[in-house]
PDB file of C-alpha atoms and ligand atoms in Angstrom:
ATOM      1  CA  MET A  19      -7.086  -2.102   6.659  1.00 85.00           C
ATOM      2  CA  ARG A  20      -5.238  -0.729   9.673  1.00 90.00           C
ATOM      3  CA  GLY A  21      -4.048   2.884   9.725  1.00 97.00           C
ATOM      4  CA  LEU A  22      -0.497   3.302   8.412  1.00 98.00           C
ATOM      5  CA  LEU A  23       2.139   5.915   9.274  1.00 98.00           C
ATOM      6  CA  SER A  24       4.061   8.062   6.804  1.00 98.00           C
ATOM      7  CA  PRO A  25       6.530  10.169   8.826  1.00 98.00           C
ATOM      8  CA  SER A  26       7.313  13.505   7.160  1.00 98.00           C
ATOM      9  CA  LEU A  27      11.087  13.589   6.550  1.00 98.00           C
ATOM     10  CA  MET A  28      11.144  17.370   6.132  1.00 97.00           C
ATOM     11  CA  CYS A  29      10.272  17.566   9.853  1.00 97.00           C
ATOM     12  CA  ALA A  30      13.103  15.244  10.943  1.00 97.00           C
ATOM     13  CA  ASP A  31      16.660  16.220  11.902  1.00 96.00           C
ATOM     14  CA  VAL A  32      17.795  17.428   8.476  1.00 95.00           C
ATOM     15  CA  LEU A  33      21.431  17.202   9.535  1.00 97.00           C
ATOM     16  CA  ASN A  34      21.073  13.468  10.168  1.00 97.00           C
ATOM     17  CA  LEU A  35      18.654  12.190   7.548  1.00 97.00           C
ATOM     18  CA  GLU A  36      20.329   8.847   6.867  1.00 98.00           C
ATOM     19  CA  HIS A  37      20.089   8.017  10.568  1.00 98.00           C
ATOM     20  CA  GLU A  38      16.457   9.186  10.713  1.00 97.00           C
ATOM     21  CA  LEU A  39      15.550   6.987   7.724  1.00 98.00           C
ATOM     22  CA  THR A  40      17.357   3.936   9.090  1.00 98.00           C
ATOM     23  CA  VAL A  41      15.662   4.162  12.496  1.00 98.00           C
ATOM     24  CA  LEU A  42      12.206   4.304  10.889  1.00 98.00           C
ATOM     25  CA  ASP A  43      13.053   1.564   8.395  1.00 98.00           C
ATOM     26  CA  ASN A  44      14.224  -0.738  11.195  1.00 97.00           C
ATOM     27  CA  LEU A  45      11.007  -0.058  13.131  1.00 97.00           C
ATOM     28  CA  GLY A  46       8.984  -1.439  10.237  1.00 96.00           C
ATOM     29  CA  VAL A  47       7.244   1.864   9.441  1.00 98.00           C
ATOM     30  CA  GLU A  48       5.342   1.448   6.172  1.00 97.00           C
ATOM     31  CA  TYR A  49       5.960   4.760   4.372  1.00 98.00           C
ATOM     32  CA  ILE A  50       8.320   7.757   4.441  1.00 98.00           C
ATOM     33  CA  HIS A  51       6.724  11.029   3.352  1.00 98.00           C
ATOM     34  CA  LEU A  52       9.031  13.016   1.077  1.00 98.00           C
ATOM     35  CA  ASP A  53       7.868  16.574   0.366  1.00 98.00           C
ATOM     36  CA  PHE A  54       9.122  18.251  -2.788  1.00 98.00           C
ATOM     37  CA  MET A  55       8.379  21.946  -3.358  1.00 98.00           C
ATOM     38  CA  ASP A  56       9.258  24.175  -6.353  1.00 98.00           C
ATOM     39  CA  ASN A  57       8.971  27.622  -4.731  1.00 98.00           C
ATOM     40  CA  HIS A  58       6.258  28.463  -7.282  1.00 98.00           C
ATOM     41  CA  PHE A  59       3.245  26.273  -6.559  1.00 98.00           C
ATOM     42  CA  VAL A  60       4.129  26.811  -2.891  1.00 98.00           C
ATOM     43  CA  PRO A  61       6.517  29.547  -1.634  1.00 98.00           C
ATOM     44  CA  ASN A  62       9.077  27.134  -0.211  1.00 98.00           C
ATOM     45  CA  ILE A  63      11.803  24.663  -1.110  1.00 97.00           C
ATOM     46  CA  THR A  64      12.424  21.569   1.028  1.00 95.00           C
ATOM     47  CA  LEU A  65      13.860  18.158   0.061  1.00 96.00           C
ATOM     48  CA  ASP A  66      15.486  18.228  -3.374  1.00 97.00           C
ATOM     49  CA  THR A  67      15.323  15.638  -6.157  1.00 98.00           C
ATOM     50  CA  GLY A  68      18.840  14.364  -5.442  1.00 98.00           C
ATOM     51  CA  LEU A  69      17.990  13.618  -1.824  1.00 98.00           C
ATOM     52  CA  ILE A  70      14.702  11.965  -2.773  1.00 98.00           C
ATOM     53  CA  LYS A  71      16.599   9.787  -5.252  1.00 98.00           C
ATOM     54  CA  ALA A  72      19.301   8.968  -2.668  1.00 98.00           C
ATOM     55  CA  THR A  73      16.744   7.669  -0.164  1.00 98.00           C
ATOM     56  CA  LYS A  74      16.483   4.535  -2.351  1.00 98.00           C
ATOM     57  CA  THR A  75      20.020   3.545  -1.344  1.00 98.00           C
ATOM     58  CA  VAL A  76      19.062   3.576   2.362  1.00 97.00           C
ATOM     59  CA  LEU A  77      15.544   2.137   2.471  1.00 98.00           C
ATOM     60  CA  ARG A  78      15.166  -1.608   2.875  1.00 97.00           C
ATOM     61  CA  HIS A  79      11.436  -1.923   3.702  1.00 97.00           C
ATOM     62  CA  MET A  80       9.772   1.507   3.809  1.00 98.00           C
ATOM     63  CA  ARG A  81       8.014   2.652   0.660  1.00 98.00           C
ATOM     64  CA  ARG A  82       8.568   6.217  -0.569  1.00 99.00           C
ATOM     65  CA  ASP A  83       5.481   8.420  -0.286  1.00 99.00           C
ATOM     66  CA  ILE A  84       6.482  11.346  -2.520  1.00 99.00           C
ATOM     67  CA  HIS A  85       4.361  14.499  -2.299  1.00 98.00           C
ATOM     68  CA  ILE A  86       5.144  16.843  -5.187  1.00 98.00           C
ATOM     69  CA  MET A  87       3.987  20.405  -4.560  1.00 98.00           C
ATOM     70  CA  ALA A  88       5.080  21.725  -7.959  1.00 98.00           C
ATOM     71  CA  PHE A  89       3.816  22.750 -11.351  1.00 98.00           C
ATOM     72  CA  HIS A  90       4.596  20.241 -14.155  1.00 98.00           C
ATOM     73  CA  PRO A  91       5.596  17.516 -11.655  1.00 98.00           C
ATOM     74  CA  GLU A  92       6.468  15.089 -14.472  1.00 98.00           C
ATOM     75  CA  GLN A  93       9.672  17.036 -15.101  1.00 98.00           C
ATOM     76  CA  TYR A  94      11.074  15.705 -11.805  1.00 98.00           C
ATOM     77  CA  PHE A  95      10.214  11.977 -12.083  1.00 98.00           C
ATOM     78  CA  ASP A  96      13.518  10.894 -13.689  1.00 98.00           C
ATOM     79  CA  ARG A  97      15.605  12.867 -11.226  1.00 98.00           C
ATOM     80  CA  MET A  98      13.748  11.250  -8.319  1.00 98.00           C
ATOM     81  CA  GLU A  99      14.054   7.814  -9.960  1.00 98.00           C
ATOM     82  CA  ILE A 100      10.321   7.193  -9.490  1.00 98.00           C
ATOM     83  CA  GLY A 101       9.784   3.438  -9.590  1.00 98.00           C
ATOM     84  CA  GLU A 102       8.204   0.275  -8.282  1.00 98.00           C
ATOM     85  CA  GLY A 103       6.486   0.664  -4.900  1.00 97.00           C
ATOM     86  CA  ASP A 104       6.519   4.465  -4.729  1.00 98.00           C
ATOM     87  CA  ILE A 105       3.398   6.486  -4.018  1.00 98.00           C
ATOM     88  CA  VAL A 106       3.550   9.725  -6.012  1.00 99.00           C
ATOM     89  CA  SER A 107       1.033  12.461  -5.136  1.00 99.00           C
ATOM     90  CA  VAL A 108       0.612  15.364  -7.542  1.00 98.00           C
ATOM     91  CA  HIS A 109      -1.662  18.354  -6.988  1.00 98.00           C
ATOM     92  CA  TYR A 110      -4.958  18.816  -8.810  1.00 98.00           C
ATOM     93  CA  GLU A 111      -4.312  22.573  -8.586  1.00 98.00           C
ATOM     94  CA  ALA A 112      -0.869  22.305 -10.219  1.00 98.00           C
ATOM     95  CA  CYS A 113      -1.586  20.100 -13.248  1.00 97.00           C
ATOM     96  CA  ASP A 114      -3.589  20.678 -16.406  1.00 93.00           C
ATOM     97  CA  ASN A 115      -2.656  17.266 -17.841  1.00 96.00           C
ATOM     98  CA  LEU A 116      -3.489  14.885 -14.995  1.00 98.00           C
ATOM     99  CA  GLU A 117      -4.332  11.951 -17.272  1.00 98.00           C
ATOM    100  CA  GLU A 118      -0.839  12.056 -18.813  1.00 98.00           C
ATOM    101  CA  VAL A 119       0.904  12.614 -15.470  1.00 98.00           C
ATOM    102  CA  MET A 120      -0.929   9.741 -13.772  1.00 98.00           C
ATOM    103  CA  ALA A 121      -0.193   7.434 -16.733  1.00 98.00           C
ATOM    104  CA  ASP A 122       3.491   8.411 -16.556  1.00 98.00           C
ATOM    105  CA  ILE A 123       3.627   7.565 -12.835  1.00 98.00           C
ATOM    106  CA  ARG A 124       1.944   4.203 -13.424  1.00 98.00           C
ATOM    107  CA  SER A 125       4.234   3.395 -16.366  1.00 98.00           C
ATOM    108  CA  ARG A 126       7.132   3.549 -13.896  1.00 98.00           C
ATOM    109  CA  GLY A 127       5.519   0.973 -11.601  1.00 98.00           C
ATOM    110  CA  ALA A 128       4.474   3.568  -9.025  1.00 98.00           C
ATOM    111  CA  SER A 129       1.043   4.394  -7.513  1.00 98.00           C
ATOM    112  CA  PRO A 130      -0.499   7.702  -8.618  1.00 99.00           C
ATOM    113  CA  PHE A 131      -2.350   9.677  -5.920  1.00 99.00           C
ATOM    114  CA  LEU A 132      -4.286  12.895  -6.447  1.00 99.00           C
ATOM    115  CA  ALA A 133      -3.518  15.598  -3.862  1.00 99.00           C
ATOM    116  CA  ILE A 134      -6.153  18.253  -3.154  1.00 98.00           C
ATOM    117  CA  SER A 135      -5.534  21.473  -1.249  1.00 98.00           C
ATOM    118  CA  PRO A 136      -7.949  22.769   1.414  1.00 98.00           C
ATOM    119  CA  ASP A 137      -9.800  25.179  -0.908  1.00 98.00           C
ATOM    120  CA  THR A 138     -10.408  22.520  -3.574  1.00 98.00           C
ATOM    121  CA  ASP A 139     -13.795  20.823  -3.470  1.00 98.00           C
ATOM    122  CA  ALA A 140     -13.812  17.068  -2.753  1.00 98.00           C
ATOM    123  CA  ASP A 141     -16.005  16.466  -5.799  1.00 98.00           C
ATOM    124  CA  VAL A 142     -13.152  17.101  -8.240  1.00 98.00           C
ATOM    125  CA  ILE A 143     -11.684  13.659  -7.458  1.00 98.00           C
ATOM    126  CA  LYS A 144     -14.624  11.833  -9.062  1.00 98.00           C
ATOM    127  CA  ASP A 145     -13.248  12.464 -12.564  1.00 97.00           C
ATOM    128  CA  TYR A 146      -9.999  10.634 -11.737  1.00 98.00           C
ATOM    129  CA  PHE A 147     -11.138   7.492  -9.934  1.00 98.00           C
ATOM    130  CA  ASP A 148     -10.219   5.320 -12.936  1.00 97.00           C
ATOM    131  CA  ILE A 149      -6.595   6.505 -13.049  1.00 98.00           C
ATOM    132  CA  ILE A 150      -5.524   6.919  -9.402  1.00 98.00           C
ATOM    133  CA  ASP A 151      -4.803   4.597  -6.479  1.00 98.00           C
ATOM    134  CA  GLY A 152      -5.545   7.124  -3.751  1.00 98.00           C
ATOM    135  CA  VAL A 153      -6.273  10.677  -2.647  1.00 99.00           C
ATOM    136  CA  LEU A 154      -3.984  12.862  -0.532  1.00 99.00           C
ATOM    137  CA  VAL A 155      -6.187  15.255   1.448  1.00 99.00           C
ATOM    138  CA  MET A 156      -4.304  18.372   2.616  1.00 98.00           C
ATOM    139  CA  THR A 157      -5.642  19.495   5.990  1.00 98.00           C
ATOM    140  CA  VAL A 158      -3.254  22.473   6.089  1.00 98.00           C
ATOM    141  CA  TYR A 159      -2.335  24.907   3.321  1.00 98.00           C
ATOM    142  CA  PRO A 160       0.622  23.181   1.654  1.00 98.00           C
ATOM    143  CA  GLY A 161       4.199  24.414   1.801  1.00 97.00           C
ATOM    144  CA  PHE A 162       5.245  24.497   5.430  1.00 97.00           C
ATOM    145  CA  ALA A 163       5.304  22.241   8.476  1.00 96.00           C
ATOM    146  CA  GLY A 164       3.704  23.426  11.683  1.00 95.00           C
ATOM    147  CA  ARG A 165       0.647  25.052  10.118  1.00 97.00           C
ATOM    148  CA  PRO A 166      -2.767  24.922  11.876  1.00 97.00           C
ATOM    149  CA  ILE A 167      -5.475  22.594  10.624  1.00 98.00           C
ATOM    150  CA  VAL A 168      -7.862  24.317   8.215  1.00 98.00           C
ATOM    151  CA  PRO A 169     -11.472  24.587   9.506  1.00 98.00           C
ATOM    152  CA  GLY A 170     -13.722  22.120   7.689  1.00 98.00           C
ATOM    153  CA  SER A 171     -10.969  19.518   7.302  1.00 98.00           C
ATOM    154  CA  PHE A 172     -12.895  16.759   9.048  1.00 98.00           C
ATOM    155  CA  GLU A 173     -15.897  17.397   6.828  1.00 98.00           C
ATOM    156  CA  LYS A 174     -13.551  17.265   3.813  1.00 98.00           C
ATOM    157  CA  LEU A 175     -12.071  13.940   4.906  1.00 98.00           C
ATOM    158  CA  THR A 176     -15.573  12.533   5.464  1.00 98.00           C
ATOM    159  CA  ALA A 177     -16.715  13.752   2.031  1.00 98.00           C
ATOM    160  CA  VAL A 178     -13.704  12.219   0.247  1.00 98.00           C
ATOM    161  CA  ARG A 179     -14.160   8.920   2.064  1.00 98.00           C
ATOM    162  CA  LYS A 180     -17.879   8.908   1.091  1.00 98.00           C
ATOM    163  CA  LEU A 181     -17.043   9.541  -2.579  1.00 98.00           C
ATOM    164  CA  ILE A 182     -14.444   6.745  -2.568  1.00 98.00           C
ATOM    165  CA  ASP A 183     -16.852   4.300  -0.889  1.00 98.00           C
ATOM    166  CA  GLU A 184     -19.661   5.201  -3.314  1.00 98.00           C
ATOM    167  CA  SER A 185     -17.310   4.596  -6.253  1.00 97.00           C
ATOM    168  CA  GLY A 186     -16.801   0.984  -5.162  1.00 97.00           C
ATOM    169  CA  ARG A 187     -13.108   1.352  -5.847  1.00 97.00           C
ATOM    170  CA  ASP A 188     -10.403   0.222  -3.451  1.00 96.00           C
ATOM    171  CA  LEU A 189      -8.689   3.633  -3.201  1.00 98.00           C
ATOM    172  CA  LEU A 190      -6.650   4.805  -0.222  1.00 98.00           C
ATOM    173  CA  MET A 191      -7.148   8.126   1.562  1.00 98.00           C
ATOM    174  CA  GLU A 192      -4.038   9.819   2.968  1.00 98.00           C
ATOM    175  CA  VAL A 193      -4.210  12.806   5.339  1.00 98.00           C
ATOM    176  CA  ASP A 194      -1.416  15.386   5.378  1.00 98.00           C
ATOM    177  CA  GLY A 195      -1.133  18.358   7.699  1.00 98.00           C
ATOM    178  CA  HIS A 196      -1.399  18.854  11.448  1.00 98.00           C
ATOM    179  CA  VAL A 197      -1.896  15.140  12.108  1.00 98.00           C
ATOM    180  CA  SER A 198      -1.538  15.699  15.837  1.00 98.00           C
ATOM    181  CA  TRP A 199      -1.774  13.474  18.894  1.00 98.00           C
ATOM    182  CA  ASP A 200      -5.229  14.789  19.751  1.00 97.00           C
ATOM    183  CA  LEU A 201      -6.676  14.883  16.207  1.00 98.00           C
ATOM    184  CA  CYS A 202      -5.320  11.716  14.562  1.00 98.00           C
ATOM    185  CA  GLN A 203      -8.025   9.421  15.937  1.00 98.00           C
ATOM    186  CA  ARG A 204     -10.738  11.768  14.675  1.00 98.00           C
ATOM    187  CA  MET A 205      -9.038  11.682  11.259  1.00 98.00           C
ATOM    188  CA  ARG A 206      -9.042   7.890  11.449  1.00 98.00           C
ATOM    189  CA  ALA A 207     -12.747   7.958  12.293  1.00 98.00           C
ATOM    190  CA  CYS A 208     -13.285  10.040   9.127  1.00 98.00           C
ATOM    191  CA  GLY A 209     -11.790   7.164   7.159  1.00 98.00           C
ATOM    192  CA  ALA A 210      -8.124   8.051   6.649  1.00 98.00           C
ATOM    193  CA  ASP A 211      -5.800   5.127   5.840  1.00 98.00           C
ATOM    194  CA  ILE A 212      -2.355   6.779   5.728  1.00 98.00           C
ATOM    195  CA  PHE A 213      -1.240   9.466   8.197  1.00 98.00           C
ATOM    196  CA  VAL A 214       1.503  11.963   7.425  1.00 98.00           C
ATOM    197  CA  ALA A 215       3.122  12.424  10.829  1.00 98.00           C
ATOM    198  CA  GLY A 216       5.269  15.533  11.119  1.00 97.00           C
ATOM    199  CA  SER A 217       5.957  18.362  13.535  1.00 96.00           C
ATOM    200  CA  SER A 218       2.490  17.994  15.078  1.00 96.00           C
ATOM    201  CA  SER A 219       3.278  14.521  16.403  1.00 97.00           C
ATOM    202  CA  LEU A 220       6.373  12.376  15.812  1.00 97.00           C
ATOM    203  CA  TYR A 221       8.797  15.276  15.460  1.00 97.00           C
ATOM    204  CA  GLN A 222       7.723  17.373  18.407  1.00 95.00           C
ATOM    205  CA  LYS A 223      10.737  18.552  20.411  1.00 92.00           C
ATOM    206  CA  GLY A 224      12.056  16.164  23.025  1.00 93.00           C
ATOM    207  CA  LEU A 225      10.124  13.057  21.929  1.00 95.00           C
ATOM    208  CA  ASP A 226      11.840   9.689  21.555  1.00 95.00           C
ATOM    209  CA  ILE A 227      11.047   8.688  17.956  1.00 96.00           C
ATOM    210  CA  VAL A 228      10.745   4.973  18.775  1.00 96.00           C
ATOM    211  CA  GLU A 229       8.194   5.607  21.532  1.00 97.00           C
ATOM    212  CA  ALA A 230       6.388   8.203  19.364  1.00 98.00           C
ATOM    213  CA  VAL A 231       6.062   5.779  16.439  1.00 98.00           C
ATOM    214  CA  GLU A 232       4.707   3.062  18.734  1.00 97.00           C
ATOM    215  CA  LYS A 233       2.205   5.496  20.292  1.00 97.00           C
ATOM    216  CA  MET A 234       1.039   6.926  16.960  1.00 97.00           C
ATOM    217  CA  SER A 235       0.723   3.470  15.388  1.00 97.00           C
ATOM    218  CA  GLU A 236      -1.501   2.430  18.270  1.00 97.00           C
ATOM    219  CA  LEU A 237      -3.681   5.539  18.005  1.00 97.00           C
ATOM    220  CA  VAL A 238      -4.388   5.138  14.276  1.00 97.00           C
ATOM    221  CA  LYS A 239      -4.461   1.337  13.972  1.00 93.00           C
TER     222      LYS A 239
HETATM  223  C1  LIG B  28       3.274  20.431   4.451  1.00 80.90           C
HETATM  224  C2  LIG B  28       3.741  19.008   4.190  1.00 80.90           C
HETATM  225  C3  LIG B  28       3.552  18.061   5.341  1.00 80.90           C
HETATM  226  C4  LIG B  28       3.973  18.619   6.678  1.00 80.90           C
HETATM  227  C5  LIG B  28       3.236  17.890   7.767  1.00 80.90           C
HETATM  228  O1  LIG B  28       3.026  21.061   3.223  1.00 80.90           O
HETATM  229  O2  LIG B  28       3.021  18.456   3.115  1.00 80.90           O
HETATM  230  O3  LIG B  28       4.201  16.837   5.078  1.00 80.90           O
HETATM  231  O4  LIG B  28       5.335  18.468   6.851  1.00 80.90           O
HETATM  232  O5  LIG B  28       3.774  18.233   8.986  1.00 80.90           O
HETATM  233  P1  LIG B  28       2.945  19.006  10.120  1.00 80.90           P
HETATM  234  O6  LIG B  28       2.605  17.936  11.150  1.00 80.90           O
HETATM  235  O7  LIG B  28       3.905  20.007  10.651  1.00 80.90           O
HETATM  236  O8  LIG B  28       1.735  19.627   9.482  1.00 80.90           O
HETATM  237 ZN1  LIG B  29       3.297  16.417   2.396  1.00 80.90          ZN
END
């Protein structure tokens, strides 16, 4: 499978989000990464549930890739109108009822992904292979754009990919955090399938988004 882009909307021009979404949608980008934060699991608030819900009225092709950095993420699913085609990533570190949460996501026709933060060992994912469709590997500490990559991230990506391959399951691995021009190919070589492209690449100041998407797509294909 070729590498797929998931541009991080929280890094786009937040005063022109409908335009930003439409440009990406028309380019045929596969996913749009929508970060939701509760100011408790992470000390920040970004895109709110109303905006995440409203994206459904704009998107024609792109699938929503919703990354919920919040405790009790299930409380937000209705407000986001989670449904067919969505990826929904919830954090291992934020949930003590992952079986129920993943079943809830799947009951809505969406794909449950397990997100793991940098300090969480790759091995924890093994217990969830039967109930998830993918793993979101955080290569920065979650909560803010523009953070540096955490040392050991490439080893983490390699370890997750190895565990997925050994399981024999067709799970996807998504990488989120400091997916930069110079590191994205190394992340691809570690086995990443979906690349969250934010302030470290597509949304760097002064870049033309159309050219940046074409360049990034080529680098991770
Ligand atoms: C951070 C978010 C990411 C972030 C990625 O917690 O999950 O989506 O925006 O952007 P950069 O490239 O700035 O790390
Ligand atoms: Zn994210």
